[in-house]
Short mmCIF file of C-alpha atoms and ligand atoms in Angstrom, two decimals:
data_model
loop_
_atom_site.label_atom_id
_atom_site.label_comp_id
_atom_site.label_asym_id
_atom_site.label_seq_id
_atom_site.Cartn_x
_atom_site.Cartn_y
_atom_site.Cartn_z
CA MET A 159 9.05 39.41 -2.09
CA ILE A 160 5.82 37.42 -1.51
CA VAL A 161 3.94 36.94 -4.74
CA SER A 162 0.23 37.02 -4.01
CA LYS A 163 -1.23 36.48 -7.47
CA PHE A 164 -0.61 33.59 -9.81
CA ASP A 165 -1.73 32.84 -13.31
CA GLU A 166 -4.86 30.65 -13.08
CA HIS A 167 -2.99 27.76 -14.73
CA SER A 168 -0.04 27.92 -12.35
CA VAL A 169 0.55 24.94 -10.09
CA PHE A 170 -0.10 27.02 -6.95
CA SER A 171 -3.39 28.37 -8.33
CA GLN A 172 -4.56 24.85 -9.10
CA LEU A 173 -3.58 23.66 -5.62
CA ASP A 174 -5.52 26.53 -4.09
CA ALA A 175 -8.57 25.81 -6.23
CA PHE A 176 -8.69 22.17 -5.14
CA GLY A 177 -7.59 22.83 -1.55
CA HIS A 178 -4.57 20.53 -1.57
CA GLN A 179 -2.05 20.29 1.23
CA LYS A 180 0.93 19.07 -0.69
CA VAL A 181 2.03 18.02 -4.18
CA VAL A 182 5.33 16.26 -4.75
CA TYR A 183 7.03 16.01 -8.14
CA CYS A 184 9.22 12.92 -8.39
CA SER A 185 11.92 12.84 -11.06
CA ASP A 186 14.64 10.27 -11.65
CA PRO A 187 16.32 10.42 -15.08
CA SER A 188 18.20 7.15 -14.56
CA THR A 189 14.98 5.10 -14.39
CA GLY A 190 12.85 7.52 -16.45
CA LEU A 191 10.55 8.12 -13.49
CA LYS A 192 8.31 11.17 -13.76
CA ALA A 193 5.56 11.08 -11.17
CA ILE A 194 3.31 13.42 -9.19
CA ILE A 195 2.01 12.57 -5.73
CA ALA A 196 -0.90 14.70 -4.51
CA ILE A 197 -1.93 14.81 -0.87
CA HIS A 198 -5.30 16.48 -0.69
CA ASP A 199 -6.33 16.29 2.95
CA THR A 200 -5.00 14.39 5.97
CA THR A 201 -7.48 15.58 8.60
CA LEU A 202 -8.90 12.08 9.06
CA GLY A 203 -5.67 10.14 8.62
CA PRO A 204 -2.88 9.40 6.15
CA ALA A 205 -3.76 10.14 2.54
CA LEU A 206 -4.49 6.90 0.72
CA GLY A 207 -4.83 6.57 -3.01
CA GLY A 208 -3.78 4.39 -5.90
CA THR A 209 -0.92 5.00 -8.30
CA ARG A 210 -2.08 5.38 -11.88
CA MET A 211 0.36 5.03 -14.80
CA GLN A 212 -0.70 6.64 -18.08
CA PRO A 213 0.97 8.33 -21.06
CA TYR A 214 -0.44 11.79 -20.28
CA LYS A 215 -0.22 14.27 -23.14
CA SER A 216 1.22 16.98 -20.89
CA GLU A 217 2.44 17.60 -17.36
CA ASN A 218 -0.57 19.79 -16.75
CA GLU A 219 -2.96 17.02 -17.80
CA ALA A 220 -1.22 14.69 -15.31
CA LEU A 221 -1.43 17.36 -12.60
CA GLN A 222 -5.13 17.96 -13.18
CA ASP A 223 -5.86 14.23 -13.06
CA VAL A 224 -3.95 13.68 -9.82
CA LEU A 225 -5.55 16.72 -8.17
CA ARG A 226 -9.07 15.65 -9.16
CA LEU A 227 -8.58 12.01 -8.17
CA SER A 228 -6.90 12.74 -4.83
CA ARG A 229 -9.70 15.09 -3.81
CA SER A 230 -12.25 12.36 -4.64
CA MET A 231 -10.37 10.02 -2.31
CA THR A 232 -10.79 12.49 0.57
CA TYR A 233 -14.57 12.39 0.07
CA LYS A 234 -14.65 8.63 -0.36
CA SER A 235 -12.77 7.92 2.88
CA ALA A 236 -14.78 10.51 4.78
CA ILE A 237 -18.23 9.28 3.72
CA THR A 238 -17.23 5.66 4.37
CA GLY A 239 -16.28 6.53 7.95
CA LEU A 240 -12.64 5.53 7.54
CA ASN A 241 -9.76 7.26 9.30
CA LEU A 242 -8.00 8.02 6.06
CA GLY A 243 -7.32 11.17 4.08
CA GLY A 244 -7.26 11.55 0.32
CA GLY A 245 -4.29 11.20 -1.98
CA LYS A 246 -3.33 9.85 -5.37
CA ALA A 247 -0.23 9.44 -7.52
CA VAL A 248 0.29 9.43 -11.25
CA ILE A 249 3.31 8.13 -13.12
CA ILE A 250 3.68 9.67 -16.57
CA GLY A 251 4.42 6.93 -19.10
CA ASP A 252 3.10 3.95 -20.99
CA SER A 253 2.75 1.11 -18.50
CA ARG A 254 3.50 -1.49 -21.19
CA LEU A 255 6.69 0.21 -22.37
CA HIS A 256 8.18 2.32 -19.61
CA LYS A 257 7.66 0.30 -16.46
CA SER A 258 10.56 -1.48 -14.77
CA GLU A 259 11.51 -2.86 -11.37
CA ALA A 260 13.95 0.01 -10.86
CA LEU A 261 11.35 2.65 -11.77
CA MET A 262 8.75 1.25 -9.37
CA ARG A 263 11.30 0.86 -6.57
CA ARG A 264 12.60 4.40 -7.10
CA PHE A 265 8.98 5.57 -6.86
CA GLY A 266 8.71 3.55 -3.63
CA ARG A 267 11.68 5.53 -2.24
CA PHE A 268 9.81 8.78 -2.87
CA ILE A 269 6.80 7.40 -0.98
CA GLU A 270 9.08 6.32 1.88
CA ASN A 271 10.36 9.91 2.14
CA LEU A 272 6.81 11.09 2.86
CA ASN A 273 6.99 9.27 6.22
CA GLY A 274 3.58 7.64 6.04
CA SER A 275 1.57 10.74 5.13
CA PHE A 276 0.81 9.01 1.79
CA ILE A 277 -0.05 5.33 1.31
CA THR A 278 -0.49 3.95 -2.17
CA ALA A 279 -2.22 1.00 -3.86
CA GLU A 280 -2.86 -0.42 -7.32
CA ASP A 281 -4.77 1.58 -9.95
CA VAL A 282 -5.13 1.84 -13.74
CA GLY A 283 -1.79 0.88 -15.33
CA THR A 284 -0.29 -0.68 -12.18
CA ASN A 285 -0.69 -4.20 -10.79
CA PRO A 286 0.05 -6.33 -7.71
CA ARG A 287 3.61 -7.02 -8.96
CA ASP A 288 4.30 -3.26 -9.03
CA MET A 289 3.01 -3.00 -5.46
CA GLU A 290 5.46 -5.74 -4.48
CA TYR A 291 8.32 -3.65 -5.93
CA ILE A 292 7.14 -0.56 -4.09
CA ARG A 293 6.87 -2.68 -0.94
CA MET A 294 10.59 -3.47 -1.21
CA GLU A 295 11.33 0.20 -0.54
CA THR A 296 8.50 1.29 1.75
CA LYS A 297 5.86 -0.21 3.97
CA HIS A 298 3.43 2.53 2.97
CA VAL A 299 1.71 0.50 0.27
CA THR A 300 -1.44 -1.59 0.46
CA GLY A 301 -3.47 -3.91 -1.77
CA ILE A 302 -0.56 -6.32 -2.03
CA PRO A 303 -1.16 -10.01 -2.90
CA GLU A 304 -2.43 -12.39 -0.23
CA SER A 305 0.59 -14.62 -0.85
CA ILE A 306 2.87 -11.99 0.72
CA GLY A 307 0.54 -11.07 3.55
CA GLY A 308 -1.74 -8.57 1.82
CA SER A 309 -5.52 -8.40 1.55
CA GLY A 310 -5.64 -9.65 -2.05
CA ASP A 311 -8.56 -9.27 -4.47
CA PRO A 312 -10.91 -6.47 -3.27
CA SER A 313 -13.79 -7.44 -5.61
CA PRO A 314 -15.80 -9.60 -3.16
CA VAL A 315 -15.69 -6.75 -0.62
CA THR A 316 -16.69 -4.21 -3.27
CA ALA A 317 -19.58 -6.45 -4.34
CA LYS A 318 -20.70 -6.75 -0.72
CA GLY A 319 -20.73 -2.95 -0.37
CA VAL A 320 -22.76 -2.53 -3.57
CA PHE A 321 -25.16 -5.21 -2.37
CA MET A 322 -25.65 -3.34 0.93
CA GLY A 323 -26.13 -0.09 -1.00
CA ILE A 324 -28.86 -1.72 -3.10
CA LYS A 325 -30.58 -3.02 0.03
CA ALA A 326 -30.44 0.43 1.65
CA CYS A 327 -32.14 1.92 -1.43
CA LEU A 328 -34.83 -0.79 -1.38
CA LYS A 329 -35.49 -0.02 2.29
CA GLU A 330 -35.89 3.71 1.59
CA HIS A 331 -38.01 3.16 -1.50
CA PHE A 332 -40.21 0.17 -0.59
CA GLY A 333 -40.08 0.26 3.21
CA ASN A 334 -38.26 -3.09 3.44
CA ASP A 335 -34.98 -4.33 2.05
CA SER A 336 -36.03 -7.78 0.88
CA LEU A 337 -34.65 -8.73 -2.51
CA ALA A 338 -37.06 -11.59 -3.07
CA GLY A 339 -38.97 -10.92 -6.26
CA LYS A 340 -37.16 -7.65 -6.97
CA SER A 341 -35.68 -7.28 -10.45
CA ILE A 342 -32.13 -6.02 -10.92
CA ALA A 343 -30.10 -5.48 -14.10
CA VAL A 344 -26.34 -5.80 -13.62
CA GLN A 345 -24.33 -4.27 -16.45
CA GLY A 346 -20.85 -5.84 -16.56
CA ILE A 347 -20.32 -9.18 -14.89
CA GLY A 348 -16.57 -8.96 -14.28
CA GLN A 349 -14.88 -9.34 -10.88
CA VAL A 350 -17.40 -7.22 -9.00
CA GLY A 351 -20.46 -7.90 -11.15
CA GLU A 352 -20.26 -11.69 -10.89
CA ASN A 353 -19.86 -11.59 -7.09
CA LEU A 354 -22.83 -9.23 -6.92
CA VAL A 355 -24.99 -11.52 -9.07
CA GLY A 356 -24.20 -14.36 -6.64
CA LEU A 357 -25.28 -12.30 -3.63
CA LEU A 358 -28.48 -11.14 -5.34
CA ARG A 359 -29.46 -14.62 -6.49
CA ASN A 360 -28.86 -15.99 -2.96
CA GLU A 361 -31.70 -13.75 -1.85
CA ASN A 362 -33.96 -14.76 -4.74
CA ALA A 363 -33.81 -11.58 -6.75
CA LYS A 364 -34.67 -11.77 -10.45
CA VAL A 365 -31.37 -10.83 -12.11
CA TYR A 366 -30.75 -9.64 -15.67
CA ILE A 367 -27.14 -9.41 -16.84
CA SER A 368 -25.31 -7.90 -19.80
CA ASP A 369 -21.67 -7.81 -20.88
CA ILE A 370 -19.71 -7.29 -24.07
CA ASP A 371 -17.99 -10.63 -23.40
CA GLU A 372 -20.63 -13.03 -24.73
CA ASP A 373 -18.96 -16.24 -23.53
CA ARG A 374 -18.73 -14.93 -20.01
CA LEU A 375 -22.31 -13.70 -20.22
CA ARG A 376 -23.55 -17.18 -21.12
CA GLN A 377 -21.47 -18.86 -18.38
CA VAL A 378 -22.53 -16.47 -15.60
CA ALA A 379 -26.20 -16.66 -16.68
CA GLN A 380 -26.08 -20.43 -16.44
CA LYS A 381 -24.10 -20.58 -13.18
CA TYR A 382 -26.46 -18.29 -11.25
CA GLY A 383 -29.76 -18.67 -13.07
CA ALA A 384 -29.69 -15.08 -14.35
CA THR A 385 -31.22 -13.82 -17.61
CA ALA A 386 -28.76 -12.60 -20.25
CA VAL A 387 -29.82 -9.52 -22.25
CA ALA A 388 -28.22 -7.55 -25.07
CA ASN A 389 -26.31 -4.59 -23.65
CA ASN A 390 -28.31 -1.83 -25.30
CA ASN A 391 -31.66 -3.37 -24.31
CA LEU A 392 -30.80 -3.08 -20.62
CA PHE A 393 -32.03 0.49 -20.41
CA ASP A 394 -35.53 -0.38 -21.62
CA LEU A 395 -36.23 -3.16 -19.11
CA ASP A 396 -39.04 -2.82 -16.64
CA ILE A 397 -36.93 -3.37 -13.52
CA ASP A 398 -36.51 -2.12 -9.94
CA VAL A 399 -32.73 -1.55 -9.95
CA TYR A 400 -30.15 -0.72 -12.61
CA SER A 401 -26.67 -1.65 -11.38
CA PRO A 402 -23.83 -0.28 -13.54
CA CYS A 403 -20.76 -2.45 -12.88
CA ALA A 404 -18.78 -1.99 -16.10
CA LEU A 405 -17.83 1.54 -17.04
CA GLY A 406 -18.50 5.20 -16.23
CA ALA A 407 -20.91 7.78 -17.70
CA THR A 408 -23.69 5.27 -18.44
CA VAL A 409 -26.14 7.51 -16.59
CA ASN A 410 -26.63 10.35 -19.05
CA THR A 411 -29.45 12.33 -20.65
CA GLU A 412 -30.27 9.60 -23.16
CA THR A 413 -30.30 6.70 -20.68
CA ILE A 414 -32.12 8.62 -17.94
CA ASN A 415 -34.92 9.25 -20.42
CA ARG A 416 -35.09 5.53 -21.22
CA LEU A 417 -34.65 4.02 -17.75
CA LYS A 418 -37.80 2.66 -16.09
CA CYS A 419 -36.16 1.62 -12.81
CA SER A 420 -36.65 3.33 -9.46
CA ILE A 421 -33.07 2.81 -8.21
CA ILE A 422 -29.56 3.10 -9.67
CA ALA A 423 -26.85 1.44 -7.57
CA GLY A 424 -23.67 -0.12 -8.92
CA SER A 425 -19.89 -0.32 -8.62
CA ALA A 426 -18.69 1.61 -11.68
CA ASN A 427 -16.77 4.82 -11.02
CA ASN A 428 -18.16 8.15 -12.25
CA GLN A 429 -21.55 6.77 -13.30
CA LEU A 430 -23.09 10.21 -13.87
CA ALA A 431 -21.86 11.69 -17.16
CA ASP A 432 -22.24 15.13 -15.55
CA GLU A 433 -22.50 15.22 -11.74
CA VAL A 434 -24.61 18.37 -11.58
CA VAL A 435 -26.85 17.96 -14.63
CA HIS A 436 -27.61 14.26 -14.19
CA GLY A 437 -27.77 14.35 -10.38
CA CYS A 438 -30.58 16.92 -10.77
CA MET A 439 -32.27 14.99 -13.60
CA LEU A 440 -32.47 11.86 -11.46
CA LEU A 441 -33.91 13.85 -8.56
CA GLU A 442 -36.57 15.35 -10.83
CA LYS A 443 -37.44 11.98 -12.36
CA GLY A 444 -37.68 10.39 -8.91
CA ILE A 445 -34.94 7.82 -9.53
CA MET A 446 -33.00 7.06 -6.37
CA TYR A 447 -29.25 7.14 -7.06
CA ALA A 448 -26.81 5.54 -4.60
CA PRO A 449 -23.62 7.62 -5.00
CA ASP A 450 -21.02 5.43 -6.70
CA TYR A 451 -18.09 6.57 -4.59
CA LEU A 452 -19.90 5.52 -1.43
CA ILE A 453 -21.27 2.12 -2.37
CA ASN A 454 -18.15 1.01 -4.29
CA ALA A 455 -15.89 1.81 -1.31
CA GLY A 456 -15.35 -1.90 -0.57
CA GLY A 457 -11.99 -1.77 -2.38
CA LEU A 458 -10.87 1.06 -0.14
CA ILE A 459 -12.18 -0.76 2.94
CA ASN A 460 -10.12 -3.78 1.88
CA CYS A 461 -6.98 -1.59 1.76
CA TYR A 462 -7.79 -0.01 5.11
CA SER A 463 -8.22 -3.48 6.64
CA GLU A 464 -4.83 -4.51 5.34
CA ILE A 465 -3.20 -1.51 7.02
CA ALA A 466 -5.14 -2.07 10.26
CA GLY A 467 -4.45 -5.83 10.24
CA PHE A 468 -8.13 -6.85 10.15
CA ASN A 469 -9.20 -10.28 8.91
CA LYS A 470 -11.63 -11.00 6.04
CA LYS A 471 -14.63 -11.37 8.36
CA LYS A 472 -14.07 -7.94 9.91
CA THR A 473 -13.49 -6.46 6.44
CA LEU A 474 -16.84 -7.75 5.17
CA GLN A 475 -18.53 -6.45 8.35
CA MET A 476 -17.07 -3.01 7.60
CA ALA A 477 -18.52 -3.19 4.08
CA GLU A 478 -21.92 -3.79 5.69
CA ASN A 479 -21.72 -0.29 7.22
CA ILE A 480 -22.34 1.01 3.70
CA TYR A 481 -26.02 0.16 4.34
CA ASP A 482 -26.40 2.80 7.09
CA ALA A 483 -24.19 5.31 5.31
CA THR A 484 -26.34 5.03 2.17
CA ARG A 485 -29.55 5.43 4.13
CA ARG A 486 -28.19 8.61 5.75
CA VAL A 487 -27.40 10.03 2.31
CA LEU A 488 -30.84 9.13 0.91
CA GLN A 489 -32.61 10.63 3.91
CA LYS A 490 -30.63 13.88 3.68
CA SER A 491 -31.36 14.08 -0.05
CA LYS A 492 -35.09 13.67 0.64
CA LEU A 493 -35.14 16.10 3.56
CA GLU A 494 -33.28 18.87 1.70
CA ASN A 495 -34.59 17.99 -1.77
CA ILE A 496 -31.07 17.83 -3.17
CA PRO A 497 -29.44 15.21 -5.43
CA THR A 498 -27.99 12.26 -3.51
CA ASN A 499 -24.47 12.93 -4.79
CA GLU A 500 -24.68 16.45 -3.33
CA ALA A 501 -26.04 15.06 -0.03
CA ALA A 502 -23.12 12.62 0.14
CA ASN A 503 -20.60 15.41 -0.45
CA LYS A 504 -22.13 17.50 2.32
CA ILE A 505 -21.99 14.61 4.81
CA ALA A 506 -18.35 13.93 3.91
CA GLU A 507 -17.42 17.62 4.28
CA LYS A 508 -19.16 17.84 7.66
CA ARG A 509 -17.32 14.81 9.01
CA ILE A 510 -13.97 16.31 7.98
CA GLU A 511 -14.86 19.67 9.58
CA ASP A 512 -16.08 18.01 12.80
CA ILE A 513 -12.91 15.96 13.17
CA ARG A 514 -10.73 18.97 12.28
CA LYS A 515 -12.27 20.80 15.24
CA ILE A 516 -11.72 17.99 17.74
CA LYS A 517 -8.12 17.63 16.57
CA ALA A 518 -7.57 21.33 17.18
CA SER A 519 -8.27 20.75 20.87
CA TYR A 520 -5.13 18.73 21.66
P1 NAD B 866 -13.73 -6.01 -14.59
O1 NAD B 866 -12.81 -5.50 -15.62
O2 NAD B 866 -13.40 -7.30 -13.89
O3 NAD B 866 -15.20 -6.18 -15.18
C1 NAD B 866 -15.78 -5.27 -16.04
C2 NAD B 866 -16.75 -6.06 -16.92
O4 NAD B 866 -17.48 -5.12 -17.71
C3 NAD B 866 -16.04 -7.02 -17.88
O5 NAD B 866 -16.64 -8.28 -17.83
C4 NAD B 866 -16.23 -6.35 -19.25
O6 NAD B 866 -16.33 -7.27 -20.31
C5 NAD B 866 -17.53 -5.61 -19.03
N1 NAD B 866 -17.74 -4.47 -19.94
C6 NAD B 866 -16.83 -3.62 -20.43
N2 NAD B 866 -17.43 -2.71 -21.23
C7 NAD B 866 -18.76 -3.01 -21.22
C8 NAD B 866 -19.89 -2.45 -21.83
N3 NAD B 866 -19.79 -1.40 -22.65
N4 NAD B 866 -21.08 -3.01 -21.57
C9 NAD B 866 -21.21 -4.09 -20.77
N5 NAD B 866 -20.16 -4.66 -20.17
C10 NAD B 866 -18.96 -4.14 -20.40
O7 NAD B 866 -13.88 -4.82 -13.53
P2 NAD B 866 -14.38 -4.92 -12.03
O8 NAD B 866 -13.20 -5.06 -11.13
O9 NAD B 866 -15.49 -5.89 -11.94
O10 NAD B 866 -14.93 -3.45 -11.82
C11 NAD B 866 -16.16 -3.05 -12.39
C12 NAD B 866 -16.35 -1.55 -12.20
O11 NAD B 866 -16.34 -1.23 -10.81
C13 NAD B 866 -15.23 -0.70 -12.82
O12 NAD B 866 -15.80 0.50 -13.28
C14 NAD B 866 -14.30 -0.41 -11.65
O13 NAD B 866 -13.60 0.80 -11.82
C15 NAD B 866 -15.31 -0.28 -10.51
N6 NAD B 866 -14.73 -0.59 -9.19
C16 NAD B 866 -14.19 -1.82 -8.96
C17 NAD B 866 -13.65 -2.10 -7.70
C18 NAD B 866 -13.06 -3.45 -7.40
O14 NAD B 866 -12.87 -3.78 -6.22
N7 NAD B 866 -12.76 -4.27 -8.39
C19 NAD B 866 -13.69 -1.13 -6.68
C20 NAD B 866 -14.29 0.12 -6.95
C21 NAD B 866 -14.80 0.37 -8.22
#
């Protein structure tokens, strides 16, 4: 008998709601492995996404996370113009207590069995060493250390993409993309933030920085000639660009009301506390928002380059394409009077549909 209706919390109902192609549950009692691999869409290419390890409270929480994250990867690859689909994996467990060589290698065997339809990389709770273990069992893993032939640290490429995103916004807003004399506040000067500060200062931008790590803040300010400010004061500065490069949800009702900038463009994931509410608020207030998942795609580009065998120069050139992609999003947003995050989603969906059609012809 074919069952046509499922409870809305059933696995099949959730897969339908998100539009996933395949979800694989991986279990291995001998190593304690409990993982879920979600392949959202492979129209553009193999599904690529990191493996996250977290002590989820329930299987359903892990499933929801992997479904949401893998779908985001489909959009990210599509808008960036890469020939990759969207996927993600989660391992249920505490990465400090439950991780072992055997567990990671067993997980690698599961990936190998997917015959290249899923490629993984590092994410929250996993590190380059884990990728090396996975690599022992499958070649379908990327973001491995440079010392063993991988692409290494993605941060300089991510910073380059954010930099190009900022320039694209300046071009749309001011009519030229010169950074000279423009003021930019970078929140979080970690791996990406510091590289970004360097790029901005090279073009004579006035840069303000903030970070919870005060020693680092002092060092980076001195190294690049940037102005250190207390974290909470960042939102009251009279600046051109706010660049969130630390953590998510910093663009919310309270901060939007305080911000005096004309552009928001940074590397942090999930910058808008609520995609719909705050996307619309920014549109109404006339603040140009460069969608985070587009301009922080340098990390993904770095992984793609590793798979394709491109060198660093070519990888950085690919990150420069973020300039045109951002301009297309901003122009669509203006033309249709819709939030930029919605414009980006529409462009990504159209690319997938267009390529789906051409693939149907052979
Ligand atoms: P990181 O950990 O190296 O740096 C984050 C910095 O933010 C640290 O210096 C930390 O002290 C600071 N910070 C933390 N909380 C803060 C707060 N409340 N206020 C101010 N500063 C705070 O991380 P990263 O690799 O530079 O990544 C930065 C952001 O960009 C993250 O959200 C990450 O998810 C996202 N991202 C990074 C990459 C990449 O290639 N590294 C790719 C895509 C997205």
